[in-house]
């Protein structure tokens, strides 16, 4: 094996971690892991559970396409290569326990917190920080809390916020050209060897709010959260617009 992008014969080893939507496996290369994307869906801190048929394939392929696009614009990501419809080879990261959210349009918890109507445009994108903690229900935090909890250094946080806005600047017009309004999305970052920072996790209809540009119809996990129906079709439509032909389960 020479470099991550040219790996051959990386063998899957034991399960390291199973989350709500993904399983992470160790590999024969200690610097690499495999992310396996499931069809399982949860919402409201796992109070609501279900299955979205074909979701794992959509999320894996869409994340791969967007990570590759971002890499071209100078955003370091954990993506190495796609192994199968549901498996992605990634750099192994020490995940920073911060969920970073960018908002371009008012929706979800921002509508609840501010009383602003869903759909209100936001002139300058907002970046929010949340503590990644299932037992605490991912509470919102600020830079002082990050420092107090030693989640990241001030330099790391500044880099994360800068990169987050760059990612928004890349993805928003890319999606708009394909008929999708990028309302908001969540990112996670982690540290690789030498504490170098990378974008991790996934970018998918599970982690983004995406509305149809013309009709403003919701084409993301809100269809599952809010029992709107047509969940699978929405995921397939996003896949078709951002990646290519619809995929099977
Ligand atoms: P909100 O704070 O309005 O509930 O969510 C803002 C954005 O972040 C939405 O696009 C939502 O999908 C995403 N998001 C926030 N928290 C989580 C989470 O714990 N898991 C996932 N998959 N997405 C999240």
Short mmCIF file of C-alpha atoms and ligand atoms in Angstrom, two decimals:
data_model
loop_
_atom_site.label_atom_id
_atom_site.label_comp_id
_atom_site.label_asym_id
_atom_site.label_seq_id
_atom_site.Cartn_x
_atom_site.Cartn_y
_atom_site.Cartn_z
CA UNK A 1 0.00 0.00 0.00
CA UNK A 2 1.49 3.34 -0.97
CA UNK A 3 -1.01 6.08 -0.24
CA UNK A 4 -4.62 6.13 0.86
CA UNK A 5 -6.01 6.96 -2.59
CA UNK A 6 -4.27 3.96 -4.15
CA UNK A 7 -4.99 1.32 -1.54
CA UNK A 8 -5.46 -2.28 -2.59
CA UNK A 9 -6.56 -5.30 -0.60
CA UNK A 10 -7.74 -3.54 2.52
CA UNK A 11 -9.53 -6.23 4.48
CA UNK A 12 -12.52 -5.59 6.67
CA UNK A 13 -12.04 -6.52 10.32
CA UNK A 14 -14.20 -6.29 13.43
CA UNK A 15 -17.01 -3.85 14.14
CA UNK A 16 -15.69 -0.79 15.97
CA UNK A 17 -18.91 1.11 16.44
CA UNK A 18 -22.56 0.84 15.43
CA UNK A 19 -24.52 4.06 15.23
CA UNK A 20 -28.10 4.81 14.27
CA UNK A 21 -27.49 4.89 10.52
CA UNK A 22 -23.99 3.48 10.02
CA UNK A 23 -21.61 0.76 11.17
CA UNK A 24 -17.87 1.45 11.31
CA UNK A 25 -15.48 -1.48 10.78
CA UNK A 26 -11.74 -1.60 11.41
CA UNK A 27 -9.56 -2.72 8.51
CA UNK A 28 -6.20 -4.39 8.04
CA UNK A 29 -4.77 -0.85 7.69
CA UNK A 30 -4.96 0.87 11.09
CA UNK A 31 -5.28 4.28 9.42
CA UNK A 32 -8.43 3.29 7.51
CA UNK A 33 -12.00 2.27 8.43
CA UNK A 34 -15.05 1.16 6.46
CA UNK A 35 -18.34 3.03 6.90
CA UNK A 36 -21.33 0.76 6.15
CA UNK A 37 -24.56 2.69 5.46
CA UNK A 38 -27.77 1.12 6.81
CA UNK A 39 -31.40 1.74 5.84
CA UNK A 40 -32.31 2.26 9.52
CA UNK A 41 -33.72 5.69 10.31
CA UNK A 42 -34.22 7.36 13.67
CA UNK A 43 -35.48 10.78 14.70
CA UNK A 44 -36.07 12.76 17.89
CA UNK A 45 -33.04 11.23 19.61
CA UNK A 46 -34.11 7.70 18.56
CA UNK A 47 -37.66 7.98 19.98
CA UNK A 48 -38.94 7.41 16.42
CA UNK A 49 -37.49 4.43 14.53
CA UNK A 50 -38.06 3.06 11.05
CA UNK A 51 -36.56 1.94 7.77
CA UNK A 52 -36.11 3.93 4.59
CA UNK A 53 -35.57 1.33 1.86
CA UNK A 54 -32.50 2.13 -0.25
CA UNK A 55 -31.39 4.99 2.03
CA UNK A 56 -27.99 3.44 2.75
CA UNK A 57 -27.14 3.29 -0.94
CA UNK A 58 -28.28 6.87 -1.56
CA UNK A 59 -26.40 8.25 1.45
CA UNK A 60 -23.20 6.36 0.60
CA UNK A 61 -23.17 7.36 -3.09
CA UNK A 62 -24.28 10.95 -2.48
CA UNK A 63 -21.71 11.47 0.29
CA UNK A 64 -18.99 10.06 -1.96
CA UNK A 65 -19.93 12.42 -4.81
CA UNK A 66 -20.02 15.46 -2.51
CA UNK A 67 -16.80 14.56 -0.65
CA UNK A 68 -15.01 14.26 -4.00
CA UNK A 69 -16.39 17.61 -5.12
CA UNK A 70 -15.32 19.25 -1.84
CA UNK A 71 -11.83 17.73 -2.03
CA UNK A 72 -11.38 19.51 -5.40
CA UNK A 73 -12.06 22.84 -3.66
CA UNK A 74 -9.48 22.24 -0.93
CA UNK A 75 -11.68 20.75 1.80
CA UNK A 76 -9.88 17.75 3.34
CA UNK A 77 -12.36 14.90 3.83
CA UNK A 78 -12.12 11.40 5.28
CA UNK A 79 -13.32 9.87 1.99
CA UNK A 80 -10.80 7.49 0.39
CA UNK A 81 -12.89 5.44 -2.06
CA UNK A 82 -16.19 3.70 -2.61
CA UNK A 83 -16.05 -0.05 -2.00
CA UNK A 84 -19.65 -0.98 -2.80
CA UNK A 85 -23.20 0.42 -2.84
CA UNK A 86 -23.17 0.66 0.96
CA UNK A 87 -19.49 0.73 1.90
CA UNK A 88 -17.06 3.63 1.91
CA UNK A 89 -13.36 3.38 2.76
CA UNK A 90 -12.42 6.32 5.00
CA UNK A 91 -9.49 7.68 6.95
CA UNK A 92 -9.75 6.74 10.58
CA UNK A 93 -10.48 9.89 12.58
CA UNK A 94 -10.72 10.83 16.20
CA UNK A 95 -14.16 12.48 15.89
CA UNK A 96 -14.51 15.90 17.54
CA UNK A 97 -17.63 15.88 19.70
CA UNK A 98 -19.15 18.93 18.02
CA UNK A 99 -21.97 18.91 15.46
CA UNK A 100 -21.64 21.98 13.27
CA UNK A 101 -24.81 23.20 11.58
CA UNK A 102 -25.10 25.78 8.79
CA UNK A 103 -28.40 27.45 8.01
CA UNK A 104 -29.39 29.32 4.86
CA UNK A 105 -33.17 29.28 5.41
CA UNK A 106 -35.13 29.12 8.69
CA UNK A 107 -36.41 25.61 9.50
CA UNK A 108 -36.45 23.00 12.26
CA UNK A 109 -35.08 23.96 15.65
CA UNK A 110 -34.21 27.50 14.49
CA UNK A 111 -37.88 28.16 13.69
CA UNK A 112 -38.84 26.82 17.13
CA UNK A 113 -36.14 28.78 18.96
CA UNK A 114 -36.78 32.13 17.26
CA UNK A 115 -40.47 32.01 16.31
CA UNK A 116 -39.50 32.92 12.73
CA UNK A 117 -41.59 31.25 10.06
CA UNK A 118 -40.15 28.19 8.32
CA UNK A 119 -38.86 29.26 4.93
CA UNK A 120 -37.65 32.72 5.99
CA UNK A 121 -34.41 33.41 4.10
CA UNK A 122 -31.27 34.10 6.16
CA UNK A 123 -29.19 36.88 4.58
CA UNK A 124 -25.82 35.71 5.96
CA UNK A 125 -25.49 31.96 6.66
CA UNK A 126 -25.61 31.04 10.35
CA UNK A 127 -23.17 28.56 11.91
CA UNK A 128 -24.27 26.80 15.11
CA UNK A 129 -22.43 24.38 17.37
CA UNK A 130 -24.00 21.45 19.22
CA UNK A 131 -22.46 19.03 21.68
CA UNK A 132 -22.47 15.56 20.10
CA UNK A 133 -24.04 13.60 22.94
CA UNK A 134 -26.97 11.18 22.65
CA UNK A 135 -27.62 11.07 26.43
CA UNK A 136 -27.86 14.89 26.52
CA UNK A 137 -29.83 15.15 23.24
CA UNK A 138 -27.15 17.21 21.40
CA UNK A 139 -27.57 20.55 23.24
CA UNK A 140 -26.53 23.78 21.54
CA UNK A 141 -23.20 25.17 22.77
CA UNK A 142 -20.93 28.10 21.98
CA UNK A 143 -17.18 28.69 21.63
CA UNK A 144 -16.81 29.22 25.39
CA UNK A 145 -18.37 25.82 26.07
CA UNK A 146 -16.06 24.25 23.48
CA UNK A 147 -13.11 25.72 25.38
CA UNK A 148 -14.48 24.74 28.81
CA UNK A 149 -15.15 21.15 27.69
CA UNK A 150 -11.83 21.03 25.77
CA UNK A 151 -13.67 19.71 22.71
CA UNK A 152 -11.34 21.56 20.33
CA UNK A 153 -8.63 24.20 20.54
CA UNK A 154 -9.52 27.78 19.50
CA UNK A 155 -7.44 27.26 16.35
CA UNK A 156 -9.28 24.04 15.55
CA UNK A 157 -12.66 25.69 16.09
CA UNK A 158 -11.70 28.63 13.88
CA UNK A 159 -10.66 26.15 11.14
CA UNK A 160 -13.91 24.19 11.53
CA UNK A 161 -16.02 27.34 11.23
CA UNK A 162 -14.04 28.58 8.22
CA UNK A 163 -14.25 25.19 6.49
CA UNK A 164 -17.97 24.90 7.28
CA UNK A 165 -18.72 28.18 5.51
CA UNK A 166 -16.52 27.15 2.57
CA UNK A 167 -18.44 23.87 2.29
CA UNK A 168 -21.71 25.84 2.25
CA UNK A 169 -20.32 28.12 -0.45
CA UNK A 170 -19.46 25.09 -2.60
CA UNK A 171 -22.56 22.97 -1.99
CA UNK A 172 -25.28 25.62 -2.11
CA UNK A 173 -24.87 26.66 -5.77
CA UNK A 174 -24.03 23.08 -6.80
CA UNK A 175 -27.34 21.89 -5.40
CA UNK A 176 -29.30 24.90 -6.66
CA UNK A 177 -28.13 24.17 -10.22
CA UNK A 178 -29.70 20.73 -9.71
CA UNK A 179 -32.99 22.18 -8.48
CA UNK A 180 -32.37 21.81 -4.73
CA UNK A 181 -32.39 24.52 -2.05
CA UNK A 182 -29.83 23.68 0.65
CA UNK A 183 -31.82 24.86 3.67
CA UNK A 184 -29.44 23.64 6.38
CA UNK A 185 -27.04 20.79 7.12
CA UNK A 186 -24.93 19.18 9.80
CA UNK A 187 -21.20 18.44 9.61
CA UNK A 188 -18.78 16.51 11.79
CA UNK A 189 -15.01 16.87 11.78
CA UNK A 190 -12.22 14.73 13.19
CA UNK A 191 -8.49 14.53 13.72
CA UNK A 192 -6.23 12.28 11.66
CA UNK A 193 -2.53 11.57 12.10
CA UNK A 194 -0.63 14.60 13.41
CA UNK A 195 -3.96 16.11 14.52
CA UNK A 196 -4.68 17.17 10.94
CA UNK A 197 -8.38 17.98 10.60
CA UNK A 198 -10.74 16.35 8.12
CA UNK A 199 -14.45 16.53 7.34
CA UNK A 200 -15.98 13.20 8.42
CA UNK A 201 -19.35 11.43 8.71
CA UNK A 202 -21.69 11.88 5.70
CA UNK A 203 -23.54 14.50 3.67
CA UNK A 204 -26.94 13.13 2.73
CA UNK A 205 -30.70 13.71 3.00
CA UNK A 206 -30.31 12.41 6.58
CA UNK A 207 -28.04 15.31 7.48
CA UNK A 208 -29.27 18.08 5.13
CA UNK A 209 -32.60 19.79 4.60
CA UNK A 210 -33.17 19.91 0.85
CA UNK A 211 -36.20 21.54 -0.76
CA UNK A 212 -37.25 21.44 -4.38
CA UNK A 213 -36.31 24.78 -5.91
CA UNK A 214 -39.60 25.24 -7.79
CA UNK A 215 -42.19 23.73 -5.43
CA UNK A 216 -40.29 23.94 -2.09
CA UNK A 217 -41.36 20.36 -1.47
CA UNK A 218 -39.25 18.68 1.25
CA UNK A 219 -36.88 16.06 -0.18
CA UNK A 220 -35.07 14.94 2.97
CA UNK A 221 -35.42 13.19 6.32
CA UNK A 222 -38.10 15.68 7.44
CA UNK A 223 -40.50 13.53 5.36
CA UNK A 224 -39.75 10.69 7.82
CA UNK A 225 -39.63 12.92 10.92
CA UNK A 226 -42.98 14.55 10.08
CA UNK A 227 -44.72 11.47 8.58
CA UNK A 228 -45.16 13.23 5.23
CA UNK A 229 -45.01 10.01 3.16
CA UNK A 230 -42.99 9.53 -0.04
CA UNK A 231 -39.77 9.19 1.96
CA UNK A 232 -38.06 6.65 -0.32
CA UNK A 233 -39.08 8.58 -3.44
CA UNK A 234 -37.62 11.79 -2.00
CA UNK A 235 -34.24 10.12 -1.34
CA UNK A 236 -34.22 8.64 -4.86
CA UNK A 237 -35.06 12.04 -6.36
CA UNK A 238 -32.15 13.68 -4.53
CA UNK A 239 -29.86 10.88 -5.70
CA UNK A 240 -31.04 11.30 -9.29
CA UNK A 241 -30.37 15.04 -9.24
CA UNK A 242 -27.00 14.95 -7.46
CA UNK A 243 -25.42 11.66 -8.49
CA UNK A 244 -27.11 9.97 -11.44
CA UNK A 245 -29.70 7.35 -12.24
CA UNK A 246 -31.98 6.06 -9.44
CA UNK A 247 -30.61 3.16 -7.44
CA UNK A 248 -32.28 -0.02 -6.23
CA UNK A 249 -32.45 -1.16 -2.64
P1 LIG B 1 -32.34 21.19 13.49
O1 LIG B 1 -31.42 21.80 14.53
O2 LIG B 1 -33.16 22.23 12.80
O3 LIG B 1 -33.14 20.05 14.04
O4 LIG B 1 -31.38 20.53 12.39
C1 LIG B 1 -30.59 21.30 11.51
C2 LIG B 1 -29.96 20.44 10.44
O5 LIG B 1 -29.01 19.55 11.01
C3 LIG B 1 -30.95 19.53 9.69
O6 LIG B 1 -30.55 19.46 8.34
C4 LIG B 1 -30.81 18.18 10.35
O7 LIG B 1 -31.06 17.14 9.44
C5 LIG B 1 -29.35 18.20 10.79
N1 LIG B 1 -29.14 17.52 12.07
C6 LIG B 1 -29.11 18.08 13.29
N2 LIG B 1 -28.87 17.17 14.25
C7 LIG B 1 -28.75 15.99 13.62
C8 LIG B 1 -28.51 14.65 14.07
O8 LIG B 1 -28.32 14.36 15.26
N3 LIG B 1 -28.46 13.70 13.12
C9 LIG B 1 -28.66 13.99 11.79
N4 LIG B 1 -28.62 12.99 10.90
N5 LIG B 1 -28.86 15.23 11.34
C10 LIG B 1 -28.93 16.23 12.23
#
